Short mmCIF file of C-alpha atoms in Angstrom, two decimals:
data_model
loop_
_atom_site.label_atom_id
_atom_site.label_comp_id
_atom_site.label_asym_id
_atom_site.label_seq_id
_atom_site.Cartn_x
_atom_site.Cartn_y
_atom_site.Cartn_z
CA MET A 1 105.45 48.85 61.00
CA SER A 2 102.36 48.07 59.03
CA SER A 3 98.90 49.73 59.77
CA THR A 4 96.49 47.70 61.91
CA PRO A 5 93.01 48.48 62.90
CA SER A 6 94.46 49.38 66.58
CA ARG A 7 96.20 52.40 65.51
CA ARG A 8 94.46 55.85 65.05
CA LEU A 9 96.67 56.90 61.95
CA ASN A 10 97.70 55.28 58.70
CA ILE A 11 98.88 56.20 55.12
CA ASP A 12 95.54 56.88 54.14
CA ASN A 13 94.39 59.38 57.07
CA ILE A 14 97.37 61.51 57.74
CA ASN A 15 98.10 64.84 56.37
CA PRO A 16 97.71 64.56 52.53
CA HIS A 17 99.99 67.37 51.84
CA VAL A 18 102.96 65.91 53.60
CA LYS A 19 102.37 62.66 51.57
CA LYS A 20 102.34 64.91 48.67
CA ALA A 21 105.79 66.46 49.56
CA LYS A 22 108.94 65.15 47.68
CA TYR A 23 112.55 65.60 49.11
CA ALA A 24 114.90 63.52 46.42
CA VAL A 25 118.01 64.91 48.61
CA ARG A 26 117.24 62.55 51.25
CA GLY A 27 114.77 60.24 49.38
CA GLU A 28 115.33 56.64 48.15
CA LEU A 29 118.83 56.95 47.06
CA ALA A 30 119.99 58.43 50.19
CA VAL A 31 118.14 55.87 52.43
CA LYS A 32 119.84 52.95 50.62
CA SER A 33 123.18 54.34 50.65
CA GLU A 34 122.88 54.55 54.62
CA GLU A 35 121.92 51.11 54.66
CA PHE A 36 125.22 50.37 52.41
CA ARG A 37 127.31 52.17 55.33
CA ALA A 38 125.49 50.38 58.02
CA ALA A 39 126.50 46.91 56.14
CA LEU A 40 130.12 48.07 55.77
CA LEU A 41 129.97 49.18 59.43
CA GLY A 42 129.04 45.85 60.34
CA GLY A 43 131.54 44.24 58.58
CA ASN A 44 130.01 42.93 55.40
CA SER A 45 132.71 42.37 52.61
CA SER A 46 130.49 41.26 49.52
CA LEU A 47 129.54 44.49 48.10
CA PRO A 48 131.73 45.90 45.24
CA PHE A 49 133.00 48.75 47.38
CA THR A 50 134.43 49.67 50.59
CA GLN A 51 133.23 53.27 51.56
CA VAL A 52 129.88 55.32 50.84
CA VAL A 53 130.29 58.71 49.16
CA SER A 54 127.43 60.72 50.22
CA ALA A 55 127.66 63.31 47.12
CA ASN A 56 124.06 63.69 47.48
CA ILE A 57 123.85 66.41 49.96
CA GLY A 58 125.97 69.60 50.64
CA ASN A 59 127.32 68.43 54.24
CA PRO A 60 130.61 69.29 53.78
CA GLN A 61 132.15 67.89 57.18
CA GLN A 62 130.38 64.72 56.69
CA LEU A 63 132.89 64.54 53.88
CA ASP A 64 136.12 65.54 55.84
CA GLN A 65 135.96 69.10 55.61
CA LYS A 66 137.66 70.50 58.62
CA PRO A 67 136.01 72.86 60.93
CA ILE A 68 137.68 76.38 61.11
CA THR A 69 139.66 76.34 64.38
CA PHE A 70 138.86 79.96 65.39
CA PHE A 71 135.05 78.96 65.36
CA ARG A 72 135.23 75.59 67.32
CA GLN A 73 138.00 76.96 69.77
CA VAL A 74 135.32 79.66 70.72
CA LEU A 75 132.17 77.26 70.66
CA SER A 76 134.42 74.73 73.16
CA LEU A 77 134.72 78.00 75.42
CA LEU A 78 130.63 78.66 75.15
CA GLU A 79 129.80 75.45 75.83
CA ASN A 80 132.06 75.11 78.94
CA PRO A 81 132.58 78.76 80.21
CA GLU A 82 134.69 77.05 83.45
CA LEU A 83 137.53 76.59 80.90
CA LEU A 84 137.97 80.38 80.89
CA GLU A 85 139.22 80.17 84.39
CA HIS A 86 142.47 78.61 83.08
CA GLU A 87 143.41 81.08 80.44
CA ASP A 88 147.15 80.16 81.03
CA VAL A 89 146.71 76.70 80.19
CA LEU A 90 144.01 77.51 77.30
CA ILE A 91 147.10 80.06 75.63
CA ASN A 92 150.17 78.07 76.99
CA GLN A 93 149.05 74.27 76.27
CA LEU A 94 146.38 73.95 74.19
CA GLY A 95 147.07 76.85 71.37
CA TYR A 96 144.24 79.02 71.83
CA LYS A 97 144.93 82.95 71.19
CA SER A 98 143.76 85.70 73.10
CA ASP A 99 141.36 87.01 70.71
CA VAL A 100 139.62 83.45 71.05
CA ILE A 101 139.24 84.20 74.63
CA GLU A 102 137.91 87.75 74.05
CA ARG A 103 135.33 86.69 71.62
CA ALA A 104 134.25 84.00 73.88
CA LYS A 105 134.14 86.36 76.69
CA TRP A 106 132.27 88.97 74.62
CA LEU A 107 129.51 86.34 73.50
CA LEU A 108 128.97 84.87 76.93
CA LYS A 109 128.36 88.69 78.17
CA HIS A 110 125.32 89.20 75.59
CA VAL A 111 124.23 85.45 75.58
CA GLY A 112 124.33 84.42 79.33
CA SER A 113 124.48 80.68 78.53
CA VAL A 114 124.24 78.78 75.20
CA GLY A 115 121.99 76.30 76.96
CA ALA A 116 119.35 79.38 77.54
CA TYR A 117 116.60 80.57 75.14
CA SER A 118 117.57 83.81 73.61
CA ALA A 119 114.97 86.53 72.26
CA SER A 120 112.68 84.82 69.72
CA ASN A 121 114.41 86.95 66.40
CA GLY A 122 117.76 86.03 68.00
CA VAL A 123 120.13 87.84 70.45
CA PRO A 124 120.23 91.47 69.85
CA ALA A 125 123.98 92.11 69.56
CA ILE A 126 124.44 89.07 67.26
CA ARG A 127 121.79 90.50 65.20
CA GLN A 128 123.74 94.04 65.32
CA LYS A 129 126.89 92.12 64.20
CA ILE A 130 125.13 90.85 61.22
CA ALA A 131 123.66 94.42 60.44
CA GLU A 132 127.12 95.74 60.41
CA PHE A 133 128.59 92.70 58.06
CA LEU A 134 125.52 93.71 55.85
CA GLU A 135 126.70 97.28 55.71
CA ARG A 136 130.32 96.22 54.96
CA ARG A 137 129.24 93.88 51.98
CA ASP A 138 126.78 96.14 50.45
CA GLY A 139 127.77 99.76 51.18
CA PHE A 140 124.36 100.53 52.70
CA PRO A 141 122.91 100.62 56.21
CA ALA A 142 121.09 97.69 57.57
CA ASN A 143 118.92 97.81 61.17
CA GLN A 144 119.33 94.96 63.24
CA ALA A 145 115.28 95.01 63.82
CA ASP A 146 114.66 93.70 60.52
CA ILE A 147 117.07 90.73 60.97
CA TYR A 148 115.77 87.32 62.43
CA LEU A 149 118.39 84.47 63.44
CA SER A 150 117.12 80.94 62.39
CA ALA A 151 117.83 77.18 62.51
CA GLY A 152 119.86 77.33 59.04
CA ALA A 153 118.45 79.19 55.97
CA SER A 154 115.65 76.39 55.48
CA SER A 155 114.05 77.38 58.85
CA GLY A 156 114.00 80.93 57.67
CA VAL A 157 112.39 80.02 53.94
CA ASN A 158 109.76 77.71 56.05
CA THR A 159 108.94 80.99 58.26
CA LEU A 160 108.83 83.13 55.13
CA LEU A 161 106.52 80.91 52.93
CA HIS A 162 104.24 80.36 55.83
CA VAL A 163 103.83 83.86 56.06
CA ILE A 164 103.38 84.53 52.49
CA CYS A 165 101.06 81.75 51.44
CA GLN A 166 97.28 82.49 52.32
CA ASN A 167 95.72 79.69 50.51
CA ASP A 168 95.99 77.02 47.70
CA LYS A 169 96.14 79.93 45.07
CA SER A 170 98.76 81.46 46.30
CA GLY A 171 101.66 80.98 44.04
CA ILE A 172 105.52 81.16 44.35
CA LEU A 173 107.82 81.48 40.90
CA VAL A 174 110.40 79.01 41.77
CA PRO A 175 113.53 78.61 39.42
CA ILE A 176 113.72 74.99 37.83
CA PRO A 177 116.07 73.51 38.59
CA GLN A 178 115.68 74.18 42.10
CA TYR A 179 116.69 72.99 45.49
CA PRO A 180 113.77 70.81 46.54
CA LEU A 181 113.10 72.33 49.89
CA TYR A 182 110.81 75.03 48.34
CA THR A 183 108.75 72.88 46.22
CA ALA A 184 108.39 70.37 49.34
CA SER A 185 107.50 73.27 51.76
CA LEU A 186 105.14 74.74 49.26
CA SER A 187 103.30 71.06 48.92
CA VAL A 188 103.20 70.95 52.92
CA LEU A 189 101.28 74.36 52.86
CA ASN A 190 98.97 73.58 50.14
CA ALA A 191 100.30 76.33 48.03
CA THR A 192 101.44 76.61 44.41
CA CYS A 193 104.77 76.51 42.77
CA VAL A 194 104.88 78.38 39.68
CA PRO A 195 108.21 77.13 37.82
CA TYR A 196 110.67 79.13 35.65
CA TYR A 197 113.06 77.43 33.97
CA LEU A 198 116.86 78.43 33.83
CA ASP A 199 119.00 78.83 30.62
CA GLU A 200 120.92 75.49 30.30
CA SER A 201 122.55 76.83 27.33
CA LYS A 202 123.59 80.12 28.89
CA ASN A 203 125.22 78.52 31.74
CA TRP A 204 122.09 78.32 33.68
CA GLY A 205 121.00 82.09 33.07
CA THR A 206 117.93 83.92 34.95
CA ASP A 207 116.10 85.13 32.06
CA VAL A 208 113.43 87.77 32.91
CA ASP A 209 111.18 86.70 29.94
CA THR A 210 110.82 83.34 30.74
CA ILE A 211 109.83 84.40 34.20
CA LYS A 212 107.35 86.60 32.60
CA GLU A 213 105.78 83.81 30.67
CA SER A 214 105.36 81.44 33.63
CA TYR A 215 103.92 84.33 35.62
CA GLU A 216 101.24 85.28 32.95
CA ALA A 217 100.44 81.82 32.47
CA ALA A 218 99.82 81.05 36.20
CA LYS A 219 97.77 84.28 36.73
CA ALA A 220 95.62 83.30 33.61
CA GLU A 221 94.66 80.16 35.73
CA GLY A 222 93.76 82.22 38.60
CA ILE A 223 96.94 81.79 40.65
CA ASP A 224 97.76 84.93 43.04
CA VAL A 225 101.78 84.87 42.11
CA ARG A 226 102.71 86.52 45.37
CA ALA A 227 106.68 85.87 45.53
CA ILE A 228 109.78 84.81 43.27
CA VAL A 229 112.67 82.78 44.71
CA ILE A 230 116.10 83.43 43.40
CA ILE A 231 118.73 81.32 44.31
CA ASN A 232 122.13 82.92 43.90
CA PRO A 233 124.44 81.32 43.65
CA GLY A 234 122.51 78.67 42.14
CA ASN A 235 121.90 75.12 43.64
CA PRO A 236 122.08 72.86 41.90
CA THR A 237 123.70 74.77 39.04
CA GLY A 238 126.20 76.93 40.94
CA ALA A 239 125.31 79.96 38.62
CA SER A 240 125.57 83.66 39.89
CA LEU A 241 123.33 85.96 38.69
CA SER A 242 124.85 89.31 37.06
CA GLU A 243 124.08 92.61 38.35
CA GLU A 244 122.31 93.23 35.08
CA ASP A 245 119.65 90.06 35.75
CA ILE A 246 119.47 91.35 39.41
CA ARG A 247 118.15 94.68 38.12
CA ASN A 248 115.75 93.03 35.55
CA VAL A 249 114.41 90.62 38.60
CA ILE A 250 114.12 93.52 41.02
CA ASP A 251 112.38 95.85 37.94
CA PHE A 252 109.85 92.89 37.24
CA ALA A 253 109.13 92.13 40.76
CA SER A 254 108.38 96.01 41.44
CA LYS A 255 105.89 95.84 38.50
CA GLU A 256 103.93 93.13 39.44
CA ARG A 257 104.35 93.49 43.27
CA LEU A 258 106.23 90.47 44.07
CA VAL A 259 108.18 89.64 47.17
CA ILE A 260 111.55 88.78 46.50
CA MET A 261 113.02 85.72 48.54
CA ALA A 262 117.00 85.71 47.67
CA ASP A 263 118.73 82.58 48.75
CA GLU A 264 122.40 83.59 49.19
CA VAL A 265 123.60 80.85 51.14
CA TYR A 266 126.20 79.92 48.65
CA GLN A 267 127.88 83.81 48.37
CA THR A 268 131.08 82.67 49.28
CA ASN A 269 131.25 79.64 46.78
CA VAL A 270 132.20 81.54 43.82
CA PHE A 271 134.43 80.37 41.21
CA ILE A 272 133.17 82.14 37.88
CA GLY A 273 132.02 85.56 38.13
CA GLU A 274 131.42 87.23 41.38
CA PHE A 275 128.58 87.05 44.19
CA ILE A 276 126.33 90.54 44.05
CA SER A 277 123.54 90.70 46.58
CA PHE A 278 119.94 91.84 45.81
CA LYS A 279 120.16 93.94 48.91
CA ARG A 280 123.00 96.03 47.31
CA VAL A 281 121.24 96.23 43.79
CA LEU A 282 118.00 97.05 45.30
CA ARG A 283 119.44 100.08 47.36
CA GLN A 284 121.51 101.47 44.05
CA LEU A 285 118.47 101.32 42.28
CA GLN A 286 116.64 103.31 45.06
CA LYS A 287 119.31 106.04 44.94
CA GLU A 288 119.27 106.03 40.99
CA PHE A 289 115.41 106.25 40.86
CA PRO A 290 114.00 107.69 43.70
CA GLY A 291 110.59 106.22 44.73
CA LYS A 292 110.49 104.09 42.13
CA TYR A 293 111.52 100.72 44.08
CA ASP A 294 110.43 101.86 47.54
CA GLY A 295 107.71 99.52 47.27
CA VAL A 296 110.08 96.46 46.41
CA GLU A 297 109.70 94.01 49.53
CA LEU A 298 112.70 91.57 49.77
CA ALA A 299 113.67 88.86 52.02
CA SER A 300 117.64 87.70 51.77
CA LEU A 301 118.74 84.61 53.48
CA HIS A 302 122.34 83.29 54.66
CA SER A 303 123.39 80.27 56.38
CA VAL A 304 126.71 78.77 58.35
CA SER A 305 125.96 75.62 56.57
CA LYS A 306 127.58 76.29 53.51
CA GLY A 307 130.69 78.45 52.17
CA MET A 308 134.10 77.73 54.05
CA VAL A 309 132.11 77.23 57.19
CA GLY A 310 130.31 74.05 56.59
CA GLU A 311 128.79 74.04 60.26
CA CYS A 312 125.43 72.29 58.92
CA GLY A 313 124.75 70.77 62.07
CA HIS A 314 124.95 73.44 64.46
CA ARG A 315 121.78 74.93 62.53
CA GLY A 316 122.81 78.36 62.35
CA GLY A 317 121.23 81.11 59.62
CA TYR A 318 119.47 84.42 59.37
CA PHE A 319 117.26 86.30 57.27
CA GLU A 320 116.95 90.13 56.54
CA LEU A 321 113.55 91.77 55.66
CA VAL A 322 113.77 95.05 53.73
CA ASN A 323 110.44 97.16 53.30
CA PHE A 324 108.14 94.77 54.83
CA ASP A 325 104.87 96.30 56.41
CA GLU A 326 105.68 96.77 60.21
CA HIS A 327 102.39 94.70 60.96
CA VAL A 328 103.63 91.55 58.79
CA GLN A 329 106.67 91.99 60.56
CA ALA A 330 105.00 91.56 63.61
CA GLU A 331 103.32 88.15 62.59
CA ILE A 332 106.53 86.95 61.29
CA TYR A 333 107.94 87.72 64.98
CA LYS A 334 104.72 85.98 66.16
CA PHE A 335 105.45 82.73 64.03
CA VAL A 336 109.29 82.54 65.18
CA SER A 337 108.17 82.75 68.76
CA ILE A 338 106.14 79.75 68.53
CA MET A 339 109.51 77.89 67.96
CA LEU A 340 110.79 79.91 70.68
CA CYS A 341 114.29 80.91 69.17
CA ALA A 342 116.95 79.43 66.70
CA PRO A 343 119.60 77.36 68.38
CA VAL A 344 121.65 79.80 70.54
CA ILE A 345 125.06 78.11 69.88
CA GLY A 346 124.15 78.23 66.05
CA GLN A 347 123.74 82.15 66.53
CA CYS A 348 127.01 82.28 67.99
CA LEU A 349 128.35 80.75 64.89
CA VAL A 350 126.64 82.99 62.68
CA GLU A 351 128.18 85.85 64.47
CA LEU A 352 131.55 84.25 63.96
CA MET A 353 130.91 83.98 60.39
CA VAL A 354 130.17 87.59 59.81
CA ASN A 355 132.79 88.84 62.30
CA PRO A 356 135.87 86.40 61.93
CA PRO A 357 139.17 87.62 62.80
CA LYS A 358 140.53 90.61 61.44
CA PRO A 359 144.36 91.19 59.86
CA GLY A 360 146.49 91.92 62.59
CA GLU A 361 144.46 89.74 65.08
CA PRO A 362 146.18 86.89 66.68
CA SER A 363 143.99 84.32 65.19
CA HIS A 364 143.89 85.89 61.52
CA GLU A 365 146.54 84.09 60.02
CA LEU A 366 145.38 80.53 60.67
CA TYR A 367 141.97 81.38 60.09
CA HIS A 368 143.05 82.97 56.59
CA LYS A 369 145.23 79.79 55.89
CA GLU A 370 142.44 77.39 56.55
CA TYR A 371 139.79 79.44 54.90
CA THR A 372 141.88 79.77 51.70
CA ALA A 373 142.39 75.95 51.61
CA ILE A 374 139.14 75.09 52.01
CA TYR A 375 138.27 77.21 48.75
CA GLU A 376 140.98 76.00 46.73
CA GLY A 377 140.33 72.72 47.74
CA LEU A 378 136.90 72.80 46.47
CA LYS A 379 137.71 74.48 43.59
CA GLU A 380 140.30 71.73 42.60
CA ARG A 381 137.83 68.99 43.29
CA ALA A 382 134.98 70.70 40.93
CA THR A 383 137.69 71.14 38.04
CA ALA A 384 138.63 67.14 38.51
CA LEU A 385 135.13 66.24 38.43
CA HIS A 386 134.37 68.58 35.58
CA LYS A 387 137.40 67.02 33.63
CA ALA A 388 136.21 63.49 34.33
CA PHE A 389 132.52 64.65 33.05
CA GLU A 390 133.94 66.06 29.66
CA GLN A 391 135.60 62.51 29.18
CA MET A 392 132.34 60.58 29.54
CA GLU A 393 130.23 59.44 26.57
CA GLY A 394 127.15 61.45 26.36
CA VAL A 395 127.78 63.56 29.24
CA GLU A 396 127.44 67.58 29.00
CA CYS A 397 128.49 69.77 31.84
CA GLY A 398 129.33 73.44 31.99
CA ALA A 399 132.49 74.96 33.88
CA PRO A 400 131.92 74.64 37.70
CA GLN A 401 130.69 78.39 38.61
CA GLY A 402 129.92 77.93 42.33
CA SER A 403 128.20 76.39 45.15
CA MET A 404 128.96 72.63 45.88
CA TYR A 405 127.87 70.78 42.84
CA LEU A 406 127.66 70.18 39.69
CA PHE A 407 124.86 69.20 37.33
CA PRO A 408 125.72 67.24 34.10
CA THR A 409 123.27 66.60 31.55
CA ILE A 410 123.49 62.92 30.48
CA ASN A 411 122.05 61.11 27.34
CA LEU A 412 121.35 57.40 28.13
CA PRO A 413 120.66 54.66 25.70
CA GLU A 414 117.04 53.84 24.82
CA LYS A 415 117.66 50.73 26.22
CA ALA A 416 118.19 51.91 29.55
CA ALA A 417 115.16 53.98 29.81
CA GLU A 418 113.19 50.85 29.01
CA ALA A 419 114.80 49.18 31.97
CA ALA A 420 114.24 51.99 34.08
CA ALA A 421 110.27 51.72 33.17
CA LYS A 422 110.34 48.36 34.08
CA GLU A 423 111.46 49.31 37.64
CA GLY A 424 108.89 51.93 37.54
CA ARG A 425 111.85 54.40 37.61
CA THR A 426 112.87 57.55 35.47
CA PRO A 427 116.09 56.97 33.40
CA ASP A 428 117.86 59.21 35.83
CA GLU A 429 116.84 57.72 38.84
CA PHE A 430 117.86 54.31 37.55
CA TYR A 431 121.03 55.47 36.49
CA CYS A 432 121.70 56.87 40.17
CA MET A 433 120.53 53.50 41.68
CA ARG A 434 122.86 51.82 39.32
CA LEU A 435 125.76 54.15 40.29
CA LEU A 436 125.35 53.88 43.80
CA GLU A 437 125.01 49.90 43.91
CA ALA A 438 128.04 49.48 41.80
CA THR A 439 130.02 52.22 43.59
CA GLY A 440 128.88 53.61 46.60
CA ILE A 441 128.38 56.83 45.40
CA CYS A 442 125.15 58.62 46.03
CA VAL A 443 123.93 61.35 43.72
CA VAL A 444 120.72 62.98 43.19
CA PRO A 445 118.76 62.43 39.77
CA GLY A 446 117.69 65.57 38.18
CA SER A 447 114.09 64.78 38.27
CA GLY A 448 114.56 65.40 41.66
CA PHE A 449 115.12 69.17 41.21
CA GLY A 450 112.97 69.89 38.03
CA GLN A 451 114.20 69.52 34.17
CA LYS A 452 112.90 70.52 31.43
CA GLU A 453 110.89 67.61 29.51
CA GLY A 454 113.01 65.05 27.69
CA SER A 455 116.12 65.84 29.25
CA LEU A 456 118.30 64.03 32.14
CA HIS A 457 120.52 65.17 34.65
CA PHE A 458 122.05 64.65 38.13
CA ARG A 459 123.35 66.53 40.87
CA THR A 460 126.66 65.85 42.43
CA THR A 461 128.58 67.33 45.44
CA PHE A 462 132.40 68.06 44.99
CA LEU A 463 132.95 67.82 48.72
CA ALA A 464 134.26 64.54 48.88
CA PRO A 465 138.32 64.47 49.17
CA GLY A 466 140.61 62.65 46.96
CA THR A 467 139.72 61.92 43.37
CA GLU A 468 139.48 58.13 43.16
CA TRP A 469 135.78 57.99 44.03
CA VAL A 470 135.78 60.44 40.44
CA GLY A 471 137.34 57.19 38.45
CA SER A 472 134.98 55.03 39.93
CA ILE A 473 131.97 57.64 38.23
CA VAL A 474 133.90 57.24 34.98
CA LYS A 475 134.51 53.56 35.06
CA PHE A 476 130.85 53.00 36.01
CA HIS A 477 129.36 55.19 33.34
CA LYS A 478 131.61 53.03 30.34
CA GLU A 479 130.51 49.78 31.71
CA PHE A 480 126.46 51.12 31.85
CA MET A 481 126.71 52.56 28.55
CA ASP A 482 128.17 49.50 27.16
CA LYS A 483 125.57 47.26 29.06
CA TYR A 484 122.79 49.28 27.34
CA ARG A 485 123.80 50.59 24.31
#
């Protein structure tokens, strides 16, 4: 509806920082794709495609990734505890295993009801299970008092940035390309994004010398650089940091007194290399060089939305704080308390993620089968999409390394750039819009994540089932290039 004099709010008097924020993952292309989806559902047969493929966002279950049976069975009992009065029916007729029932009872004992608020930082027993998971993963102790349950990792990022950023001179080092949550959040906070570029020629590697250059340039402009964001494995690039890279980042953060924000939500989505957590390397460095790295503040984040779990809609996640001042932690606790608590059903999913069925337990065989099938399916589709990109004129793309995305370079004809300018779009936005209109496939232009001047990219997930949609991209690209060459 348009603004009128009778309304108090109009586009000119709302918060300017909200207007400034950009979030391309759910921007114009995503809105247009939903319009197409609604038209198809309404029986529109005039479009040149029969389905919309939402390859713009890592939303696995929208693209037919099946939920893990153990997780959903436990959740069903948490949502409707009266089912536990009929264990014989659950086991003998509905295929529930005894460990599903035991886990649901354990969670209900500690949660009470998933319809009730929990402690602001999460259910204590669930925080303890996360601490035990972190100790198994890293080989070093974790304290449940330093763990905060959140409504997905995004909520944790929002909490941390609110606390870290003091004013408009507060700077946060952010990798480019990056997940636009960071730049959008900093815009809303009226804080300063300090970009540092990943090296595409080295599989989107993280180079500390490049980080130093960005840091020094920002300092010279009077920016108080306070923290560095690392997305590991990367989004949109999928690259995993080596232990050497992590050591270099921690060493730099130690020297410059930077808080490290380690976004590790894709830690199980690794095809090349291995995932190494920042917590593990920091603890190793503290062991090797007593006292030298004890001042490093680290916040690491994880989520049920990605990996083989893919439960985005349940909004579950957590962050762990390492070496934060106790008074700062008290303010973080106050901040999360304003929102009361993370969704309790999401908290329970986090517990299931970090504490899945173990070998020998009744549900383990099916859990392992489903988990492995999802992982192999993602890897297979990533490989198929990469092979398609290799065939496409002017498209360059490294081998899929991890996460849920590919981020190819596209070299477009000058005529395409001219046509884009006439529409007031960047060439990559123009390309992605034409792709959507011709095929129903929604991807995100590289400009939404940041890219080096003069380069063009787009990000696509490889979550969608089948390979027919991949063929549609290849066909579209050839026709586009022929039209504008």
